[in-house]
PDB file of C-alpha atoms in Angstrom:
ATOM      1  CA  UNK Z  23       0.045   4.947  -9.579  1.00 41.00           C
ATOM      2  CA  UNK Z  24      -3.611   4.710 -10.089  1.00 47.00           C
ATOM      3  CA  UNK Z  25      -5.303   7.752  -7.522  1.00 52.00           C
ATOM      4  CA  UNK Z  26      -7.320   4.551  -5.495  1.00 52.00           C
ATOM      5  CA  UNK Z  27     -10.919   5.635  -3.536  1.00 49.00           C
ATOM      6  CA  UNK Z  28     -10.738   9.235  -5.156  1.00 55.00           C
ATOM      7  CA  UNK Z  29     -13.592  10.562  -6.755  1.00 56.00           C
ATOM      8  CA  UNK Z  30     -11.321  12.475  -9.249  1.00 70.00           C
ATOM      9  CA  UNK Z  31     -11.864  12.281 -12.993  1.00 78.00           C
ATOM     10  CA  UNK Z  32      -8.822  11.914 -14.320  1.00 85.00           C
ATOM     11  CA  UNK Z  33      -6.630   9.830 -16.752  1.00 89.00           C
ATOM     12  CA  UNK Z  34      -3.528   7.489 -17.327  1.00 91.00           C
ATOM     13  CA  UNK Z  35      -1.533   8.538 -20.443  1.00 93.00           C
ATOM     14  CA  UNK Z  36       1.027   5.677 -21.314  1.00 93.00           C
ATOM     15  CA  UNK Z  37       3.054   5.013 -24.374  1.00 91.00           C
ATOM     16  CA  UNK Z  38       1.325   2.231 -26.461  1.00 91.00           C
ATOM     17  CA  UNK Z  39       3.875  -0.763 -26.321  1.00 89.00           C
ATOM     18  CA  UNK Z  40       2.030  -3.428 -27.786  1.00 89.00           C
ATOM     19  CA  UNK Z  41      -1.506  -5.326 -27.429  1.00 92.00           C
ATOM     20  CA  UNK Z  42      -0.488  -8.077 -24.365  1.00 94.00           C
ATOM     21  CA  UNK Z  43       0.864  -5.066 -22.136  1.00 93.00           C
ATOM     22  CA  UNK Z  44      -2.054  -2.525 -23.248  1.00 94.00           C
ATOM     23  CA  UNK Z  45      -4.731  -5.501 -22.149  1.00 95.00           C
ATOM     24  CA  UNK Z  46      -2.547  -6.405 -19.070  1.00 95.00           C
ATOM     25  CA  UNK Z  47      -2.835  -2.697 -17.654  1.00 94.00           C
ATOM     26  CA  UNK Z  48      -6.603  -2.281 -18.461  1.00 94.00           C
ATOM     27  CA  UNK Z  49      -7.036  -5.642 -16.793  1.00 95.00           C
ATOM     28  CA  UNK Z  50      -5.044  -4.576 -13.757  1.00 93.00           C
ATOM     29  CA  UNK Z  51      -7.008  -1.011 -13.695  1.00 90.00           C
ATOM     30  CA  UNK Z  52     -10.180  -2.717 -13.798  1.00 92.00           C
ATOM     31  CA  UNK Z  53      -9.286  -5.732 -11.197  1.00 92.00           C
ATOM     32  CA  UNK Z  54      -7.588  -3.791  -8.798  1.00 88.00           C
ATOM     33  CA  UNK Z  55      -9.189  -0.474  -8.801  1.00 84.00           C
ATOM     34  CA  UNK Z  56     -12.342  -1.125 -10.070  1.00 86.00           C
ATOM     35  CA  UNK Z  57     -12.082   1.351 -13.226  1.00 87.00           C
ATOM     36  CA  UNK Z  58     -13.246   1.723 -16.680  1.00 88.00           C
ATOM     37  CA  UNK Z  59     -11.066   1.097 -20.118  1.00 89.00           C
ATOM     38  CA  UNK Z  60     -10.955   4.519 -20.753  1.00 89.00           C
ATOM     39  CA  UNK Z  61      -9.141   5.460 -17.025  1.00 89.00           C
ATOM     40  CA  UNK Z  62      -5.937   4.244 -19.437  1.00 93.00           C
ATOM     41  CA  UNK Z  63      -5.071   6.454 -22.636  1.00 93.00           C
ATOM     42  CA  UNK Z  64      -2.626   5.065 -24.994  1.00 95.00           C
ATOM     43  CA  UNK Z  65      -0.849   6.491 -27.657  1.00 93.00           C
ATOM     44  CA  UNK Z  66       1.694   5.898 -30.298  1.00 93.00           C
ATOM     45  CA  UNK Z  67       5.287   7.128 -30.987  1.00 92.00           C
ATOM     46  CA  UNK Z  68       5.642  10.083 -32.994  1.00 93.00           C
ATOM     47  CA  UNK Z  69       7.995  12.403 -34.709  1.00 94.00           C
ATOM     48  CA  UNK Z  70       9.620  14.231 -31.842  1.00 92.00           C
ATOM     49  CA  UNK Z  71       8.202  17.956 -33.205  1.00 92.00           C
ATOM     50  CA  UNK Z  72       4.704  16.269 -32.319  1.00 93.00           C
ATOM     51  CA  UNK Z  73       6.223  14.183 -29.413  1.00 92.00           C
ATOM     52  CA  UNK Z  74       6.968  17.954 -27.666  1.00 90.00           C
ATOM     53  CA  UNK Z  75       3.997  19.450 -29.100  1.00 92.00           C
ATOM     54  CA  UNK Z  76       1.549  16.988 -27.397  1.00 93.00           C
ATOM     55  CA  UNK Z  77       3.339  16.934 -23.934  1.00 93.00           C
ATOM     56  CA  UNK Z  78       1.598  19.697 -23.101  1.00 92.00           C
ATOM     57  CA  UNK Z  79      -1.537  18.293 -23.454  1.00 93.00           C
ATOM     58  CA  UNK Z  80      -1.085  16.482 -20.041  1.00 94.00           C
ATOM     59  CA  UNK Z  81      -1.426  17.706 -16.828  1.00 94.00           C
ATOM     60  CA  UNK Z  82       1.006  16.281 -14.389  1.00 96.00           C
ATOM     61  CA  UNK Z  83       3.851  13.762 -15.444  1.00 96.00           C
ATOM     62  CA  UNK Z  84       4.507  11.180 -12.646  1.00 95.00           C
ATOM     63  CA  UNK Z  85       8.163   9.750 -12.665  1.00 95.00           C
ATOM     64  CA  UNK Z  86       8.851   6.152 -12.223  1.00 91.00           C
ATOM     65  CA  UNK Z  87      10.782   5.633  -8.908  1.00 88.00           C
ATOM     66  CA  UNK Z  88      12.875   2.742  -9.914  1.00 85.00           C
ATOM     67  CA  UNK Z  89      14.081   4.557 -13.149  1.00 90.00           C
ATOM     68  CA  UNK Z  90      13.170   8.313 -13.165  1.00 93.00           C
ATOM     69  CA  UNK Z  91      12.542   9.881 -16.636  1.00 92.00           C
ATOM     70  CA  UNK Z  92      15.565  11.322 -17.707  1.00 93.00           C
ATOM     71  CA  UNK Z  93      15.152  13.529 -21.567  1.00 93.00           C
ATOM     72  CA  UNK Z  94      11.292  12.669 -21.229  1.00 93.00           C
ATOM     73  CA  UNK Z  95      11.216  14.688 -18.025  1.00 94.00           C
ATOM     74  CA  UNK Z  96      13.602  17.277 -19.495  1.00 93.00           C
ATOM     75  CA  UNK Z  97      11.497  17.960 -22.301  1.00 94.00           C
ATOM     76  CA  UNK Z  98       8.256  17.445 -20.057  1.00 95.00           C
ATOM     77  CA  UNK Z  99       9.205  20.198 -17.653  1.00 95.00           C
ATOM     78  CA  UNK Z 100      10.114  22.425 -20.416  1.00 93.00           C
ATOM     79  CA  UNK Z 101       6.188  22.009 -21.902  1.00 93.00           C
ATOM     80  CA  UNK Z 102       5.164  23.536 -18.963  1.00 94.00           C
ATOM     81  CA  UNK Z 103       4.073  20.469 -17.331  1.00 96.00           C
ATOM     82  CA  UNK Z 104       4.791  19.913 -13.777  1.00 97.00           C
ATOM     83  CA  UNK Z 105       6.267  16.156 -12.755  1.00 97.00           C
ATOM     84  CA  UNK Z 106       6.142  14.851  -9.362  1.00 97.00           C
ATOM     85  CA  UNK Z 107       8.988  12.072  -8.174  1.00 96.00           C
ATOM     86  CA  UNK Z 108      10.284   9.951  -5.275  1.00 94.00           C
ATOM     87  CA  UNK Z 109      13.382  10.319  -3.602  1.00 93.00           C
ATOM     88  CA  UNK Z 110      13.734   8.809  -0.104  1.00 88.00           C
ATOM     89  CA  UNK Z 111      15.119  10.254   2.849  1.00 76.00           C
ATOM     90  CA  UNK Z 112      15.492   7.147   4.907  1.00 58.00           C
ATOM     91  CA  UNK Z 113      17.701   4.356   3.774  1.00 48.00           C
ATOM     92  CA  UNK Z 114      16.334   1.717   1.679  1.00 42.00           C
ATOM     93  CA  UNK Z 115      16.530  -0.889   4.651  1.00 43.00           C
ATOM     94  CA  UNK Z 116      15.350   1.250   7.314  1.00 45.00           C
ATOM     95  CA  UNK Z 117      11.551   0.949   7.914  1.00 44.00           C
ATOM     96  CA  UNK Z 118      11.158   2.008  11.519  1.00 42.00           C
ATOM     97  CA  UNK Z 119      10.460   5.323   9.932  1.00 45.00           C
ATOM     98  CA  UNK Z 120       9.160   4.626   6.660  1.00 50.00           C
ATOM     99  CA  UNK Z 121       5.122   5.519   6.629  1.00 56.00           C
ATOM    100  CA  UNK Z 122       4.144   3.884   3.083  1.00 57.00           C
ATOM    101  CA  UNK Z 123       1.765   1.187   2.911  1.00 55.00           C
ATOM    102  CA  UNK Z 124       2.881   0.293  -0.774  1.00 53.00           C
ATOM    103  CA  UNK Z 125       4.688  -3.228  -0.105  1.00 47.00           C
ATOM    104  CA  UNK Z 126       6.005  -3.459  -3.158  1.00 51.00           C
ATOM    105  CA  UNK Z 127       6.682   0.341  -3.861  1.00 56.00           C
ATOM    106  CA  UNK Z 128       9.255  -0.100  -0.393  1.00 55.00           C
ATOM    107  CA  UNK Z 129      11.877  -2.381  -1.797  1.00 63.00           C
ATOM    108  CA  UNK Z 130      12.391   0.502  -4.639  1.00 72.00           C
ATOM    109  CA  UNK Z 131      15.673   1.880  -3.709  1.00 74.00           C
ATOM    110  CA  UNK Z 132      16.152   5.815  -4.923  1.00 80.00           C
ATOM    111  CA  UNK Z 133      19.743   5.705  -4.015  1.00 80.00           C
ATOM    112  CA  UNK Z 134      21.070   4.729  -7.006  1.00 84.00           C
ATOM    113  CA  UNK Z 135      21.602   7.662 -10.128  1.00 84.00           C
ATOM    114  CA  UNK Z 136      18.851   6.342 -12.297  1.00 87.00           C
ATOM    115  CA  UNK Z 137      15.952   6.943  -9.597  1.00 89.00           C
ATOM    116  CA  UNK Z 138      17.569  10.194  -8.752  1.00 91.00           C
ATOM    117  CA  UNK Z 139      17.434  12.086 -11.812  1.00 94.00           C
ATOM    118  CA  UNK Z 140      13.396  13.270 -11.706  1.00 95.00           C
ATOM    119  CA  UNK Z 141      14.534  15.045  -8.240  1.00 94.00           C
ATOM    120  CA  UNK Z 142      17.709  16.734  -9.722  1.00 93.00           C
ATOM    121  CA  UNK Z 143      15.450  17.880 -12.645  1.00 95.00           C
ATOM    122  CA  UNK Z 144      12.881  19.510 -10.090  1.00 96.00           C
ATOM    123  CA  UNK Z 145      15.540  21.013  -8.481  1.00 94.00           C
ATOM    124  CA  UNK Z 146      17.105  22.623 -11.538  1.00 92.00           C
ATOM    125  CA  UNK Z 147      13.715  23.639 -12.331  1.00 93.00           C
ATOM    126  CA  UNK Z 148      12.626  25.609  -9.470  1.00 92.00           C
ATOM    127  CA  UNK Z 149      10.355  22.709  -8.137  1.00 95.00           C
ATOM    128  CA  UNK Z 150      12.059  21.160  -5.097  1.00 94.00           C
ATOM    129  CA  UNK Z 151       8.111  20.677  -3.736  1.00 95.00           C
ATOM    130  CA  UNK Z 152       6.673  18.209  -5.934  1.00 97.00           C
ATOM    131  CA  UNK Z 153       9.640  15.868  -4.824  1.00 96.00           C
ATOM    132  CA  UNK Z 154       8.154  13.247  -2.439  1.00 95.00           C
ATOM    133  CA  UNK Z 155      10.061  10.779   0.189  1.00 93.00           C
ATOM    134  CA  UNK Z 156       7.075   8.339   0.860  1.00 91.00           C
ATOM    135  CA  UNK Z 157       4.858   6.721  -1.863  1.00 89.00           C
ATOM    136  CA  UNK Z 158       2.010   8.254   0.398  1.00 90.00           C
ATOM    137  CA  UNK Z 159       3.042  11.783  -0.133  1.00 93.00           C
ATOM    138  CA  UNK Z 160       3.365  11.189  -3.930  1.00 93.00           C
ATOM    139  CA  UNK Z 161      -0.420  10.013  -4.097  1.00 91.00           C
ATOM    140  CA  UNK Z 162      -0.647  12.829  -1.797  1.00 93.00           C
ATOM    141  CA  UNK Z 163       0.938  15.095  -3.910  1.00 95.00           C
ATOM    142  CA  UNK Z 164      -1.059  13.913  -6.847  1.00 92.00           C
ATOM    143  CA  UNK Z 165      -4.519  14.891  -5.639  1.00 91.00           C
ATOM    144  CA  UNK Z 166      -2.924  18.367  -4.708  1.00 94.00           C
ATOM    145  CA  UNK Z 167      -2.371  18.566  -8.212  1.00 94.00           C
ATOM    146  CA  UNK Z 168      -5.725  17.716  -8.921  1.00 91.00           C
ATOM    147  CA  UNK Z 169      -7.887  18.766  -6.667  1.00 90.00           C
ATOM    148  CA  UNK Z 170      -6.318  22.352  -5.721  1.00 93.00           C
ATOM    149  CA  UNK Z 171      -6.792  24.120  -9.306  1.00 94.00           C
ATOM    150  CA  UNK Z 172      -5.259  27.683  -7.651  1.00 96.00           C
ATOM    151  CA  UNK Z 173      -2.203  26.137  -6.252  1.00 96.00           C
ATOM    152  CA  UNK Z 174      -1.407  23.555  -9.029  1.00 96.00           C
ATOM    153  CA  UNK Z 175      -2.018  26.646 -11.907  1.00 96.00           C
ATOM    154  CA  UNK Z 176       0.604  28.811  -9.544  1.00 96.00           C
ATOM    155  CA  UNK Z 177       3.013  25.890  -9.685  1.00 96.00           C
ATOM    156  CA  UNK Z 178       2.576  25.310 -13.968  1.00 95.00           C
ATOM    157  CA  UNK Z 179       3.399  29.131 -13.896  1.00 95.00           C
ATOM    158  CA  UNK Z 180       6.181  28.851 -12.208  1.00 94.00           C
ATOM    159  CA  UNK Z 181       7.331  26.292 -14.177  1.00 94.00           C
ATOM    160  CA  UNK Z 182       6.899  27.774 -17.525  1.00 92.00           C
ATOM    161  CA  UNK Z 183       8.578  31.017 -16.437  1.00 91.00           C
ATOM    162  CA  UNK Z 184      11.269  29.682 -15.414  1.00 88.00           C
ATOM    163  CA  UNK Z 185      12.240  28.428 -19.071  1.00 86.00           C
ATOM    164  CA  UNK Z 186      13.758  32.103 -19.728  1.00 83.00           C
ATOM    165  CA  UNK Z 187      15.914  31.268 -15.797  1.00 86.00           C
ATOM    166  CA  UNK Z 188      16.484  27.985 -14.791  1.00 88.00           C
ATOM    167  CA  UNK Z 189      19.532  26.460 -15.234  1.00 88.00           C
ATOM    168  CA  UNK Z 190      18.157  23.015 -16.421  1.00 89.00           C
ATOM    169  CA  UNK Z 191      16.377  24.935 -19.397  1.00 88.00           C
ATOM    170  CA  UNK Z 192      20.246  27.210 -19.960  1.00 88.00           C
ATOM    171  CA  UNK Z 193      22.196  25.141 -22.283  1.00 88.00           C
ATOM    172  CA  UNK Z 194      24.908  28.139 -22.803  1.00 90.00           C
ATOM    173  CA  UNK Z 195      25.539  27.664 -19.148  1.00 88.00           C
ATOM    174  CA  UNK Z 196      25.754  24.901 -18.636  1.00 85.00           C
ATOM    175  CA  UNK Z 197      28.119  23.870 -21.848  1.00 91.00           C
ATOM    176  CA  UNK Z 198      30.483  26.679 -20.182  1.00 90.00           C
ATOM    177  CA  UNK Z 199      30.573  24.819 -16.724  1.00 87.00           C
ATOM    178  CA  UNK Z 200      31.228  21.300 -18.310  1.00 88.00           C
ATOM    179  CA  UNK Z 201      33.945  23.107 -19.879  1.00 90.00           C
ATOM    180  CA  UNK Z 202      35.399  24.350 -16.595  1.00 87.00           C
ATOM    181  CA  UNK Z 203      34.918  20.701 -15.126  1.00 84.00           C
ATOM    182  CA  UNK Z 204      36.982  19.324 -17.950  1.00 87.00           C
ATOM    183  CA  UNK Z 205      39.947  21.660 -17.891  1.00 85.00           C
ATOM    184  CA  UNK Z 206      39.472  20.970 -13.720  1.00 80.00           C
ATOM    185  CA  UNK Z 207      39.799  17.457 -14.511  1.00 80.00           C
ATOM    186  CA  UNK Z 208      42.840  17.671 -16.802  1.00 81.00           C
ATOM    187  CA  UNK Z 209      44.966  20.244 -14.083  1.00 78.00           C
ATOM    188  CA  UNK Z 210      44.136  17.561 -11.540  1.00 72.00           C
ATOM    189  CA  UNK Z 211      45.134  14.459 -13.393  1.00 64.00           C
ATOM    190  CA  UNK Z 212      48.210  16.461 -14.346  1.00 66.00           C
ATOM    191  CA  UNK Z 213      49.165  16.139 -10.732  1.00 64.00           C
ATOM    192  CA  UNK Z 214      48.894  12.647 -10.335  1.00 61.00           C
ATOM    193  CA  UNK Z 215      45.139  12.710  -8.995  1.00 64.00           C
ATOM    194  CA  UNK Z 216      41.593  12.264  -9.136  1.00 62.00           C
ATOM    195  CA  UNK Z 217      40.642  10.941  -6.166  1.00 61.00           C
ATOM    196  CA  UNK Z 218      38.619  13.606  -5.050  1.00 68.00           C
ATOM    197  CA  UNK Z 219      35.262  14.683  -6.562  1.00 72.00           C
ATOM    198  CA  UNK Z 220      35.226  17.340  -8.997  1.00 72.00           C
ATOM    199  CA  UNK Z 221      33.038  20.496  -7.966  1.00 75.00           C
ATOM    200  CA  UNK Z 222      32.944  23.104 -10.461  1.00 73.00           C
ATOM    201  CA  UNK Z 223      31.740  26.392  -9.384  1.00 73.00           C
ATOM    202  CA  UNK Z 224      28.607  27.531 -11.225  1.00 68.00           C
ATOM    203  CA  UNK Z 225      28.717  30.999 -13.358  1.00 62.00           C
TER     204      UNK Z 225
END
């Protein structure tokens, strides 16, 4: 997800995860995109107090499509840090309409629960913009971010207001609606059924 023929100064903050993927990575930035060692920052794990605290250090978190982030982006969104992800509107197999160029990045299917959570968390958040269908808008969407310091600061604002609103941040609400789902459940099964899915009705 390297920003490729962009004269932005920007960089790649990874978790460290060893010396043989570290050099891998660097190789691959400097092969295929022609940058620098430093382009790629890695750091180590830490105790989760600092692990929250330094989050909001970055910028802009970019979600994996294959396997969103799932308490990373939780806890990333909550910093104050706005995170951009993929979720497809065509199907997987359907490329008359499908305008990437990433060959690889096209056989990622966003169907499945695990590459849908990043969008869900956006939603929750207030942030159904920064979710992309194409691998094109998501670089896209990325140099928005970087490049557009009025917008992106109006969009970080949004984000950390919205701690004190938004449902995915409201833990008392939303421990009272999987409450109500669960004594949904059990009247249902009591009548012989669970066929249908369960939709609770928000408070």
């Amino acid at each position: 997800f390297l920003v490729r023929n962009r004269s932005i100064h920007s960089v790649l903050w990874l978790l460290r995860s060893g010396p043989e993927m570290e050099a891998n990575l660097r190789q691959i930035a400097r092969s295929e995109f022609g940058l620098s060692d430093s382009a790629l920052v890695f750091t180590d794990i830490c105790p989760r107090d600092e692990h929250l605290s330094r989050l909001g250090c970055a910028d802009l978190f970019l979600d994996t499509p294959a396997y969103n982030a799932h308490t990373l982006g939780c806890d990333t969104l909550f910093a104050g840090v706005p995170m951009v992800s993929l979720l497809r509107t065509t199907n997987l197999h359907d490329t008359s309409s499908d305008k990437d160029n990433y060959a690889d990045v096209k056989k990622v299917d966003t169907e499945k629960l695990p590459s849908r959570v990043g969008a869900s968390l956006l939603v929750a958040s207030g942030l159904d913009n920064m979710i992309c269908p194409t691998m094109k808008l998501y670089e896209e969407m990325m140099i928005k971010c970087a490049t557009r310091t009025e917008w992106y600061n109006s969009v970080r604002s949004k984000l950390e207001a919205s701690r004190e609103t938004s449902p995915l941040f409201d833990t008392r609400r939303w421990v009272k609606n999987f409450e109500l789902s669960l004594k949904h459940i059990s009247s249902v099964e009591k009548g012989g059924t669970l066929d249908d899915d369960i939709v609770v009705k928000t408070t």
